[in-house]
Short mmCIF file of C-alpha atoms and ligand atoms in Angstrom, two decimals:
data_model
loop_
_atom_site.label_atom_id
_atom_site.label_comp_id
_atom_site.label_asym_id
_atom_site.label_seq_id
_atom_site.Cartn_x
_atom_site.Cartn_y
_atom_site.Cartn_z
CA MET F 1 0.00 0.00 0.00
CA THR F 2 3.00 2.29 0.44
CA LYS F 3 3.06 5.18 -1.96
CA LYS F 4 5.60 7.93 -1.87
CA THR F 5 4.37 11.24 -0.53
CA ASN F 6 6.24 14.49 -0.72
CA PHE F 7 6.82 14.36 2.98
CA ASN F 8 9.61 12.74 4.81
CA ILE F 9 7.70 10.39 7.07
CA PRO F 10 9.72 7.84 9.05
CA LYS F 11 8.77 4.22 8.58
CA GLU F 12 8.00 3.83 12.30
CA VAL F 13 5.20 6.33 11.77
CA SER F 14 3.87 5.27 8.39
CA ARG F 15 3.77 1.69 9.65
CA VAL F 16 1.32 2.80 12.32
CA THR F 17 -1.10 4.56 9.96
CA GLU F 18 -0.83 1.79 7.40
CA THR F 19 -1.49 -0.95 9.92
CA LEU F 20 -4.66 0.83 10.97
CA GLN F 21 -5.73 1.38 7.37
CA LYS F 22 -5.07 -2.24 6.39
CA ALA F 23 -7.32 -3.31 9.24
CA GLY F 24 -10.07 -1.21 7.66
CA PHE F 25 -9.85 1.91 9.80
CA GLU F 26 -9.19 5.49 8.88
CA ALA F 27 -5.89 6.89 10.13
CA PHE F 28 -4.19 10.23 9.69
CA LEU F 29 -1.28 12.20 11.02
CA VAL F 30 -2.72 15.22 12.73
CA GLY F 31 -1.91 18.49 14.51
CA GLY F 32 1.59 19.78 15.13
CA CYS F 33 3.40 17.19 13.03
CA VAL F 34 1.41 18.02 9.88
CA ARG F 35 2.07 21.71 10.47
CA ASP F 36 5.79 21.05 10.89
CA LEU F 37 5.97 18.81 7.80
CA LEU F 38 4.40 21.59 5.75
CA ARG F 39 7.03 24.02 7.03
CA GLY F 40 9.76 21.57 6.16
CA LYS F 41 10.67 21.18 9.82
CA LYS F 42 11.20 17.96 11.69
CA PRO F 43 8.21 17.33 14.00
CA LYS F 44 8.90 17.06 17.74
CA ASP F 45 6.43 14.23 18.05
CA TRP F 46 4.03 12.29 15.87
CA ASP F 47 0.32 12.14 16.53
CA VAL F 48 -2.04 9.82 14.75
CA THR F 49 -5.82 10.04 14.85
CA THR F 50 -8.20 7.26 13.86
CA ASN F 51 -11.77 6.02 14.02
CA ALA F 52 -10.61 2.81 15.75
CA THR F 53 -11.39 2.48 19.46
CA PRO F 54 -8.60 2.11 22.03
CA ASP F 55 -9.29 -1.64 22.31
CA GLN F 56 -9.15 -2.09 18.57
CA ILE F 57 -5.88 -0.14 18.43
CA VAL F 58 -4.27 -2.17 21.21
CA ASN F 59 -5.16 -5.39 19.36
CA LEU F 60 -3.35 -4.30 16.22
CA PHE F 61 0.09 -3.60 17.68
CA PRO F 62 2.43 -5.92 19.56
CA LYS F 63 3.62 -3.32 22.04
CA THR F 64 1.47 -0.46 23.30
CA PHE F 65 0.51 1.31 26.44
CA TYR F 66 -2.81 2.85 27.14
CA GLU F 67 -2.40 6.27 28.56
CA ASN F 68 -5.17 8.43 29.77
CA LYS F 69 -8.80 9.28 29.85
CA PHE F 70 -8.58 10.73 26.35
CA GLY F 71 -8.20 7.26 24.96
CA THR F 72 -4.64 7.79 23.72
CA VAL F 73 -2.72 4.62 22.94
CA SER F 74 1.04 4.81 22.50
CA VAL F 75 2.69 2.47 20.07
CA VAL F 76 6.16 1.64 21.30
CA ASN F 77 9.07 1.42 18.86
CA GLU F 78 11.78 0.38 21.26
CA ASP F 79 14.50 0.10 18.68
CA ALA F 80 14.02 3.48 17.03
CA GLU F 81 17.23 5.46 17.13
CA ASP F 82 15.43 8.79 17.01
CA GLU F 83 13.86 9.41 20.40
CA THR F 84 10.85 11.18 18.90
CA LEU F 85 9.89 7.89 17.22
CA ARG F 86 9.95 5.63 20.27
CA ASN F 87 6.31 6.42 21.10
CA VAL F 88 3.80 7.21 18.41
CA GLU F 89 0.56 8.38 19.97
CA ILE F 90 -2.75 7.31 18.51
CA THR F 91 -5.85 9.11 19.70
CA PRO F 92 -9.34 8.15 18.53
CA TYR F 93 -11.35 10.97 16.91
CA ARG F 94 -12.67 13.10 19.70
CA MET F 95 -14.96 15.97 20.19
CA GLU F 96 -15.24 18.09 23.21
CA ALA F 97 -18.50 18.92 24.84
CA LYS F 98 -19.34 22.08 26.79
CA TYR F 99 -16.73 23.84 28.91
CA SER F 100 -18.75 25.25 31.77
CA ASP F 101 -15.70 26.19 33.85
CA LYS F 102 -13.72 27.63 30.91
CA ARG F 103 -10.88 25.24 31.41
CA HIS F 104 -11.93 21.61 31.30
CA PRO F 105 -14.33 20.11 28.87
CA ASP F 106 -17.26 18.68 30.83
CA SER F 107 -16.82 15.45 28.99
CA VAL F 108 -14.75 14.02 26.21
CA SER F 109 -16.66 12.05 23.68
CA PHE F 110 -15.46 9.96 20.80
CA THR F 111 -16.82 10.46 17.33
CA ASN F 112 -16.35 8.52 14.13
CA ASN F 113 -15.95 11.60 12.09
CA ILE F 114 -12.55 13.23 11.41
CA GLU F 115 -14.26 16.57 10.80
CA ASP F 116 -15.50 16.75 14.37
CA ASP F 117 -12.01 16.02 15.60
CA LEU F 118 -10.44 18.77 13.51
CA LYS F 119 -13.13 21.24 14.56
CA ARG F 120 -12.21 21.00 18.23
CA ARG F 121 -8.56 21.91 17.58
CA ASP F 122 -7.25 25.34 18.47
CA PHE F 123 -5.77 26.96 15.36
CA THR F 124 -6.14 26.42 11.64
CA VAL F 125 -2.48 25.50 11.24
CA ASN F 126 -2.91 22.87 13.96
CA ALA F 127 -6.13 21.46 12.51
CA MET F 128 -4.94 19.61 9.44
CA ALA F 129 -4.81 15.85 8.90
CA LEU F 130 -2.49 14.05 6.51
CA ASP F 131 -3.09 10.67 4.89
CA THR F 132 0.40 9.15 4.78
CA VAL F 133 -0.51 6.77 1.96
CA SER F 134 -2.09 9.16 -0.53
CA GLY F 135 -0.27 12.25 0.70
CA LYS F 136 -3.62 14.06 0.79
CA ILE F 137 -4.24 16.72 3.37
CA ILE F 138 -7.62 17.28 4.95
CA ASP F 139 -7.72 21.00 5.51
CA LEU F 140 -11.21 22.19 6.40
CA PHE F 141 -10.22 25.58 7.76
CA ASP F 142 -7.64 26.83 5.26
CA GLY F 143 -4.69 25.97 7.44
CA GLN F 144 -2.40 25.78 4.41
CA LYS F 145 -3.39 29.27 3.38
CA ASP F 146 -2.67 30.55 6.89
CA MET F 147 0.68 28.76 6.83
CA LYS F 148 1.55 30.74 3.71
CA SER F 149 0.34 34.03 5.16
CA LYS F 150 2.04 33.14 8.46
CA LEU F 151 -1.07 33.56 10.57
CA ILE F 152 -2.31 32.01 13.79
CA LYS F 153 -6.05 31.96 13.40
CA ALA F 154 -8.60 30.31 15.67
CA VAL F 155 -10.70 27.48 14.27
CA GLY F 156 -14.26 28.82 14.27
CA ASN F 157 -15.32 31.81 16.32
CA PRO F 158 -12.33 32.97 18.37
CA VAL F 159 -14.50 34.48 21.10
CA ASP F 160 -16.20 31.16 21.73
CA ARG F 161 -13.01 29.16 21.43
CA PHE F 162 -11.15 31.26 24.01
CA SER F 163 -14.15 31.17 26.30
CA GLU F 164 -14.12 27.37 26.12
CA ASP F 165 -10.44 27.16 27.02
CA ALA F 166 -8.61 30.35 27.91
CA LEU F 167 -5.20 28.66 27.70
CA ARG F 168 -5.60 28.84 23.92
CA MET F 169 -4.84 32.56 24.16
CA MET F 170 -1.42 31.75 25.62
CA ARG F 171 -1.00 29.08 22.97
CA ALA F 172 -1.75 31.62 20.24
CA VAL F 173 1.13 33.76 21.48
CA ARG F 174 3.32 30.69 21.90
CA PHE F 175 2.80 29.47 18.33
CA ALA F 176 3.11 32.99 16.90
CA THR F 177 6.44 33.28 18.72
CA GLU F 178 7.78 29.82 17.88
CA LEU F 179 6.75 29.97 14.24
CA ASP F 180 7.40 33.68 13.77
CA PHE F 181 3.78 34.18 12.65
CA ASP F 182 1.35 36.99 13.35
CA ILE F 183 -1.93 36.51 15.14
CA GLU F 184 -4.84 37.04 12.74
CA LYS F 185 -6.86 40.20 13.37
CA GLU F 186 -10.11 38.77 14.75
CA THR F 187 -8.23 36.21 16.82
CA LEU F 188 -6.06 38.97 18.26
CA LYS F 189 -9.06 41.14 19.01
CA ALA F 190 -10.73 38.27 20.83
CA ILE F 191 -7.63 37.77 22.99
CA LYS F 192 -7.41 41.44 23.87
CA GLY F 193 -10.99 41.42 25.02
CA ARG F 194 -10.75 38.39 27.27
CA ALA F 195 -7.21 38.16 28.58
CA ILE F 196 -8.70 38.16 32.08
CA LEU F 197 -10.07 34.64 31.51
CA LEU F 198 -6.49 33.41 31.84
CA ASP F 199 -6.84 34.02 35.53
CA LYS F 200 -8.93 30.86 35.82
CA ILE F 201 -6.35 28.63 34.16
CA ALA F 202 -4.12 26.31 36.15
CA LYS F 203 -0.74 27.99 36.67
CA GLU F 204 1.15 24.89 35.56
CA ARG F 205 -0.48 25.04 32.13
CA ILE F 206 0.36 28.73 31.82
CA ARG F 207 3.93 28.04 32.94
CA ASP F 208 4.44 25.37 30.29
CA GLU F 209 3.37 27.71 27.47
CA PHE F 210 5.43 30.53 28.99
CA ILE F 211 8.51 28.29 29.03
CA LYS F 212 7.99 27.49 25.36
CA ILE F 213 7.84 31.21 24.59
CA ILE F 214 11.03 31.82 26.54
CA MET F 215 12.82 28.89 24.87
CA SER F 216 11.89 30.04 21.35
CA ASN F 217 14.32 31.95 19.14
CA ARG F 218 12.60 35.28 19.70
CA PRO F 219 11.27 35.33 23.27
CA ASP F 220 11.50 39.14 23.29
CA ARG F 221 8.91 39.23 20.55
CA GLY F 222 6.69 36.83 22.52
CA MET F 223 6.97 39.02 25.61
CA GLU F 224 5.90 42.06 23.60
CA VAL F 225 2.86 40.22 22.30
CA LEU F 226 1.97 39.03 25.81
CA ARG F 227 2.12 42.62 26.99
CA GLU F 228 0.21 44.08 24.07
CA THR F 229 -2.59 41.53 24.38
CA GLY F 230 -2.95 42.10 28.12
CA LEU F 231 -2.08 38.46 28.87
CA LEU F 232 1.13 39.37 30.67
CA LYS F 233 -0.87 40.75 33.60
CA PHE F 234 -1.97 37.18 34.30
CA VAL F 235 1.43 35.61 33.77
CA MET F 236 3.98 38.00 35.29
CA PRO F 237 2.42 41.35 36.13
CA GLU F 238 5.59 42.47 37.92
CA ILE F 239 7.69 42.46 34.78
CA GLU F 240 5.24 44.85 33.18
CA GLU F 241 5.87 47.40 35.93
CA GLY F 242 9.09 48.28 34.13
CA PHE F 243 7.25 49.49 31.05
CA ASN F 244 8.12 53.15 30.41
CA ILE F 245 10.18 53.31 33.59
CA GLU F 246 12.97 55.59 32.55
CA GLN F 247 16.40 54.81 33.98
CA ASN F 248 19.51 56.74 34.86
CA LYS F 249 21.84 58.33 32.36
CA ASP F 250 23.84 55.16 31.75
CA HIS F 251 20.83 53.58 30.10
CA ILE F 252 19.29 54.33 26.75
CA TYR F 253 16.31 52.01 27.31
CA ASP F 254 13.51 51.94 29.85
CA VAL F 255 13.46 49.00 32.29
CA TRP F 256 11.07 46.91 30.20
CA THR F 257 12.94 47.36 26.93
CA HIS F 258 16.25 46.66 28.62
CA SER F 259 14.87 43.47 30.20
CA ILE F 260 13.56 42.01 26.99
CA LYS F 261 16.70 42.97 25.12
CA ALA F 262 18.70 41.08 27.75
CA LEU F 263 16.31 38.16 27.25
CA LYS F 264 16.82 38.35 23.48
CA HIS F 265 20.56 38.10 23.91
CA SER F 266 20.16 35.00 26.09
CA ALA F 267 18.20 33.40 23.25
CA ASP F 268 20.67 34.55 20.59
CA LYS F 269 23.31 32.73 22.63
CA ASP F 270 21.05 29.72 23.04
CA PHE F 271 21.42 29.82 26.83
CA PRO F 272 19.33 27.42 28.93
CA LEU F 273 16.03 28.30 30.59
CA ASN F 274 17.29 29.49 33.97
CA ILE F 275 19.70 31.98 32.45
CA ARG F 276 17.04 33.25 30.08
CA ILE F 277 14.58 33.83 32.90
CA ALA F 278 17.25 35.45 35.08
CA ALA F 279 18.12 37.76 32.18
CA LEU F 280 14.46 38.70 31.92
CA LEU F 281 14.01 39.23 35.66
CA HIS F 282 17.34 40.67 36.70
CA ASP F 283 15.99 44.23 36.98
CA VAL F 284 12.45 43.39 38.07
CA GLY F 285 13.10 45.17 41.38
CA LYS F 286 13.90 48.46 39.67
CA PRO F 287 10.46 50.07 39.46
CA LYS F 288 9.94 49.56 43.20
CA SER F 289 13.36 50.94 44.14
CA ARG F 290 13.60 53.92 41.83
CA ARG F 291 14.30 57.22 43.59
CA ARG F 292 15.29 60.62 42.36
CA ASP F 293 18.65 61.84 43.57
CA GLU F 294 18.44 65.61 43.31
CA LYS F 295 22.15 66.13 43.84
CA LYS F 296 23.07 63.81 41.01
CA ASN F 297 20.02 64.95 39.11
CA ASP F 298 19.42 61.33 38.20
CA TYR F 299 17.58 58.18 39.28
CA THR F 300 18.97 55.63 41.69
CA PHE F 301 17.87 52.03 42.17
CA TYR F 302 19.47 51.06 45.45
CA GLY F 303 18.60 47.57 46.54
CA HIS F 304 16.87 46.58 43.31
CA ASP F 305 18.90 43.38 43.32
CA VAL F 306 17.60 42.33 46.73
CA ILE F 307 14.04 43.39 45.96
CA GLY F 308 14.37 41.62 42.60
CA GLU F 309 15.43 38.41 44.29
CA LYS F 310 12.37 38.43 46.53
CA MET F 311 10.06 39.30 43.68
CA SER F 312 11.51 36.54 41.52
CA VAL F 313 10.88 33.97 44.22
CA LYS F 314 7.28 35.09 44.50
CA MET F 315 6.64 35.24 40.78
CA LEU F 316 8.17 31.88 39.99
CA ALA F 317 6.51 30.15 42.93
CA ARG F 318 3.19 31.51 41.74
CA LEU F 319 3.82 29.87 38.37
CA LYS F 320 4.73 26.62 40.17
CA PHE F 321 8.33 26.45 39.00
CA PRO F 322 10.33 23.73 40.77
CA LYS F 323 12.00 24.93 43.95
CA LYS F 324 15.45 24.23 42.60
CA ASP F 325 14.95 26.51 39.60
CA ILE F 326 13.45 29.22 41.80
CA ASP F 327 16.54 29.08 44.00
CA THR F 328 18.96 29.31 41.11
CA ILE F 329 17.15 32.03 39.19
CA SER F 330 16.59 34.20 42.26
CA LYS F 331 20.27 33.92 43.20
CA LEU F 332 21.28 34.97 39.71
CA VAL F 333 18.99 37.98 40.05
CA ARG F 334 20.30 38.76 43.52
CA TYR F 335 23.95 38.82 42.48
CA HIS F 336 23.68 40.10 38.91
CA LEU F 337 25.40 43.38 39.74
CA PHE F 338 28.54 41.71 40.86
CA PHE F 339 30.76 41.71 37.82
CA SER F 340 30.07 45.30 36.92
CA ASP F 341 33.39 46.82 37.93
CA VAL F 342 36.14 44.36 37.39
CA GLU F 343 38.90 46.83 38.23
CA GLN F 344 37.74 47.03 41.80
CA ILE F 345 37.08 43.37 42.39
CA THR F 346 39.43 41.61 44.73
CA LEU F 347 39.96 37.90 44.68
CA SER F 348 38.39 37.54 48.12
CA ALA F 349 35.30 39.36 46.82
CA VAL F 350 35.10 36.86 43.98
CA ARG F 351 35.38 34.00 46.48
CA ARG F 352 32.52 35.52 48.44
CA ILE F 353 30.34 35.80 45.34
CA VAL F 354 31.10 32.18 44.52
CA ARG F 355 30.10 31.24 48.06
CA ASN F 356 26.87 33.27 47.79
CA VAL F 357 25.71 32.24 44.36
CA GLY F 358 27.13 28.73 44.62
CA PRO F 359 30.11 27.36 42.66
CA GLU F 360 27.69 25.59 40.35
CA ASN F 361 26.05 28.89 39.32
CA VAL F 362 28.95 31.26 39.02
CA TRP F 363 29.52 30.82 35.28
CA ASP F 364 25.82 31.30 34.70
CA LEU F 365 26.02 34.52 36.67
CA MET F 366 28.63 35.75 34.21
CA LYS F 367 26.30 34.87 31.36
CA VAL F 368 23.46 36.83 32.93
CA ARG F 369 25.82 39.75 33.19
CA PHE F 370 26.68 39.55 29.48
CA CYS F 371 22.97 39.61 28.69
CA ASP F 372 22.55 42.61 30.98
CA ARG F 373 25.34 44.46 29.23
CA ILE F 374 24.20 43.73 25.69
CA GLY F 375 20.64 44.59 26.79
CA MET F 376 21.91 48.04 27.71
CA GLY F 377 23.04 48.55 24.16
CA ARG F 378 26.71 48.38 25.16
CA PRO F 379 29.26 46.67 22.98
CA LYS F 380 30.60 43.28 23.93
CA GLU F 381 33.37 43.23 26.45
CA THR F 382 36.91 43.18 25.15
CA PRO F 383 38.49 39.75 25.11
CA TYR F 384 41.01 41.06 27.60
CA ARG F 385 38.38 41.92 30.19
CA LEU F 386 36.61 38.63 29.65
CA ARG F 387 39.80 36.71 30.21
CA LYS F 388 40.37 38.70 33.33
CA TYR F 389 36.94 37.74 34.73
CA GLU F 390 37.44 34.15 33.81
CA SER F 391 40.85 33.88 35.32
CA MET F 392 39.61 35.50 38.54
CA ILE F 393 36.75 33.05 38.84
CA ASP F 394 39.02 30.15 38.04
CA GLU F 395 41.43 31.21 40.67
CA ALA F 396 38.72 31.92 43.22
CA MET F 397 37.24 28.49 42.66
CA ARG F 398 40.49 26.82 43.52
CA ALA F 399 40.25 28.19 47.05
CA PRO F 400 37.67 26.88 49.51
CA VAL F 401 34.38 28.69 48.94
CA THR F 402 31.93 26.47 50.82
CA VAL F 403 32.06 25.00 54.31
CA GLY F 404 32.29 21.61 52.67
CA MET F 405 35.69 22.57 51.31
CA LEU F 406 37.21 23.36 54.71
CA LYS F 407 39.89 21.08 56.11
CA VAL F 408 37.74 20.38 59.17
CA ASN F 409 34.18 19.17 59.25
CA GLY F 410 31.40 18.90 61.82
CA ALA F 411 32.41 15.44 62.99
CA ARG F 412 35.95 16.58 63.64
CA ILE F 413 34.70 19.61 65.57
CA MET F 414 32.66 17.33 67.83
CA GLU F 415 35.59 15.02 68.28
CA ILE F 416 38.25 17.55 69.22
CA ALA F 417 36.18 20.20 71.00
CA GLY F 418 33.45 18.04 72.49
CA GLU F 419 30.73 20.02 70.69
CA LYS F 420 27.30 18.41 70.50
CA PRO F 421 25.34 18.20 67.25
CA GLY F 422 23.38 21.42 66.77
CA PRO F 423 23.58 24.96 65.42
CA ARG F 424 26.91 25.72 67.14
CA ILE F 425 28.68 23.50 64.64
CA GLY F 426 27.29 25.50 61.73
CA PHE F 427 28.30 28.78 63.34
CA ILE F 428 31.83 27.53 63.89
CA LEU F 429 32.12 26.34 60.30
CA HIS F 430 30.85 29.63 58.91
CA ALA F 431 33.20 31.61 61.11
CA LEU F 432 36.09 29.52 59.79
CA LEU F 433 34.99 29.92 56.20
CA GLU F 434 34.84 33.66 56.63
CA GLU F 435 38.51 33.73 57.55
CA VAL F 436 39.50 31.37 54.81
CA LEU F 437 37.67 33.44 52.19
CA ASP F 438 40.01 36.30 52.99
CA ASN F 439 43.03 34.06 53.37
CA PRO F 440 42.82 30.73 51.59
CA GLU F 441 46.22 29.65 52.88
CA LEU F 442 44.67 29.39 56.34
CA ASN F 443 42.74 26.34 55.19
CA THR F 444 44.99 23.86 56.94
CA LYS F 445 44.02 21.25 59.45
CA GLU F 446 46.36 22.63 62.07
CA TYR F 447 45.28 26.23 61.85
CA LEU F 448 41.57 25.47 61.70
CA GLU F 449 41.65 22.98 64.55
CA GLU F 450 43.40 25.47 66.74
CA LYS F 451 40.78 28.03 65.80
CA VAL F 452 37.97 25.55 66.55
CA MET F 453 39.28 25.13 70.10
CA LYS F 454 39.09 28.91 70.59
CA LEU F 455 35.67 29.34 69.03
CA SER F 456 34.32 26.43 71.02
CA LYS F 457 34.97 28.28 74.25
CA LEU F 458 32.57 31.09 73.27
CA THR F 459 29.02 31.33 74.61
CA ASP F 460 26.16 30.44 72.29
CA GLU F 461 25.32 34.06 71.84
CA LYS F 462 28.80 35.21 70.87
CA LEU F 463 29.33 32.27 68.57
CA LYS F 464 26.04 32.89 66.85
CA LYS F 465 27.00 36.48 66.26
CA ILE F 466 30.31 35.57 64.66
CA GLY F 467 28.83 32.72 62.65
CA GLU F 468 25.99 34.79 61.29
CA LYS F 469 28.22 37.66 60.50
CA GLY F 470 30.08 35.19 58.37
CA LYS F 471 26.92 34.24 56.57
CA ASP F 472 26.29 37.66 55.19
CA THR F 473 26.87 40.94 56.88
CA LYS F 474 26.35 43.02 53.83
CA GLU F 475 23.07 41.39 53.06
CA SER F 476 21.45 42.27 56.35
CA LYS F 477 22.59 45.84 56.02
CA GLU F 478 21.11 46.03 52.59
CA ARG F 479 17.85 44.53 53.73
CA LYS F 480 17.55 47.27 56.27
CA GLU F 481 18.17 49.95 53.69
CA ILE F 482 15.52 48.46 51.50
CA GLU F 483 12.99 48.44 54.24
CA GLU F 484 13.61 52.14 54.67
CA ILE F 485 13.09 52.74 50.98
CA ARG F 486 9.89 50.80 51.02
CA LYS F 487 8.57 52.62 54.05
CA LYS F 488 9.26 55.85 52.33
CA TRP F 489 7.47 54.83 49.17
CA TRP F 490 4.72 52.85 50.84
CA VAL F 491 5.40 49.70 48.96
CA LYS F 492 5.26 46.34 50.62
P1 ATP M 501 4.40 21.13 19.55
O1 ATP M 501 5.12 20.83 18.31
O2 ATP M 501 4.95 22.28 20.28
O3 ATP M 501 4.14 19.93 20.42
P2 ATP M 501 1.67 20.85 18.88
O4 ATP M 501 0.85 21.50 17.82
O5 ATP M 501 1.92 19.39 18.73
O6 ATP M 501 2.99 21.66 19.04
P3 ATP M 501 0.51 20.22 21.40
O7 ATP M 501 0.31 21.06 22.59
O8 ATP M 501 1.41 19.04 21.49
O9 ATP M 501 0.94 21.17 20.23
O10 ATP M 501 -0.96 19.75 20.95
C1 ATP M 501 -1.17 18.83 19.88
C2 ATP M 501 -2.41 19.24 19.07
O11 ATP M 501 -3.57 19.13 19.90
C3 ATP M 501 -2.39 20.67 18.58
O12 ATP M 501 -1.74 20.76 17.31
C4 ATP M 501 -3.86 21.01 18.50
O13 ATP M 501 -4.42 20.51 17.31
C5 ATP M 501 -4.46 20.22 19.65
N1 ATP M 501 -4.58 20.99 20.91
C6 ATP M 501 -3.70 20.99 21.94
N2 ATP M 501 -4.13 21.78 22.95
C7 ATP M 501 -5.31 22.28 22.57
C8 ATP M 501 -6.27 23.14 23.17
N3 ATP M 501 -6.07 23.66 24.37
N4 ATP M 501 -7.41 23.41 22.48
C9 ATP M 501 -7.61 22.89 21.25
N5 ATP M 501 -6.75 22.08 20.64
C10 ATP M 501 -5.61 21.77 21.26
MG1 MG M 502 2.93 18.15 20.23
#
């Protein structure tokens, strides 16, 4: 039955549709993979739709697993080299009934009609089906035309479709960004009128679309569209606060423009997600910390790094990012100012930054800084300066920068000084680290053990004071300053 089509369809996939067809069923490739084939791009995954029931599908293939309430059966191709071919998903034709809560269909029902299945899909370019044998495309909503005009257009009445499932508005922006398409006029108008419906959507679903926007080649463009449509207010309202917030004389762009230019650079460099988000958020604390300095006749943004760190934690937690990513991103935001004046940086300051941001994040911090700089419209750093940064970090990393790298550990402290398990051990270790950060050559067993004996004689209170001072003196001072600023400006 195999006939050559113009498309490059792997045999693992055509075998699936042909097996179904030989057994007397209809079977088509559908959705994203058809769209990507038409663009000449390799699909990320392959979806098949059919009028066979899940039981009938399972009976036709030696190895399958039956997935979810939507009746999707995955055909397993264990030996496929290409990972995207290991599971080919087959979903029976479906139609969706009413959405009374605007986010979940009240019921999913099967249909034996491909037209009903295509009708329920979100956008015309996602609503085409391809017969792998004849090469024919079923295109009821002019998806091919919209591909040519590069348009994301809702299937049917956009107002109704976004009321059924408000996530589709985010998806419209996501596809427009990924594909570099525009959103068709009526579809765009419908989004602008009902962005607020996004408020009802599960944050995890919003996050996943947001991540796809950020990971695209032009996330800055996606962010602009999110803002212009009003959707951004329901994704990350804080980042919008920077819009039109003029900065000091060093900057040619307002906070918003600077942030998305930094984000663009992170994508141009193909940096991973955490760096991209840190580049976007690094100045999110600026609008809340902006003050006018009359003497300088300019704006200041004292403490925007600390405010930005707190805001990032809140924003990312709201979108249900994993705790580990929240930690990393907020640290990158917190310390993004660090590498701004290399001439004044001492090696012990670099060791402290490595301790604060974590040795595993320090190179990423540099990358965030590059994005910051390019986002300001400044030229790239000279190779000389870059080498200087790199060699300083390299050198700093050779010295102990975490308590784990000290030549004594908690067990040894208990053994030689008779300390009991508890917070005193941590205070002693931090006090030791503080000294070693200034003077790495003091990281010897002899010196530290002698020091432990002295510290161990101190009262709880004194020890706590020294240990906590070690943790971060500067930080607590800054926090105080920020509280003052906030009091003054009545922001919480
Ligand atoms: P990608 O290549 O990024 O996976 P995709 O088009 O395959 O893009 P998916 O989210 O995997 O996107 O969805 C697969 C298909 O299911 C879409 O092409 C679309 O036809 C349909 N679809 C997915 N989500 C919705 C939705 N919320 N409303 C209507 N149809 C949807
Ligand atoms: Mg997909």
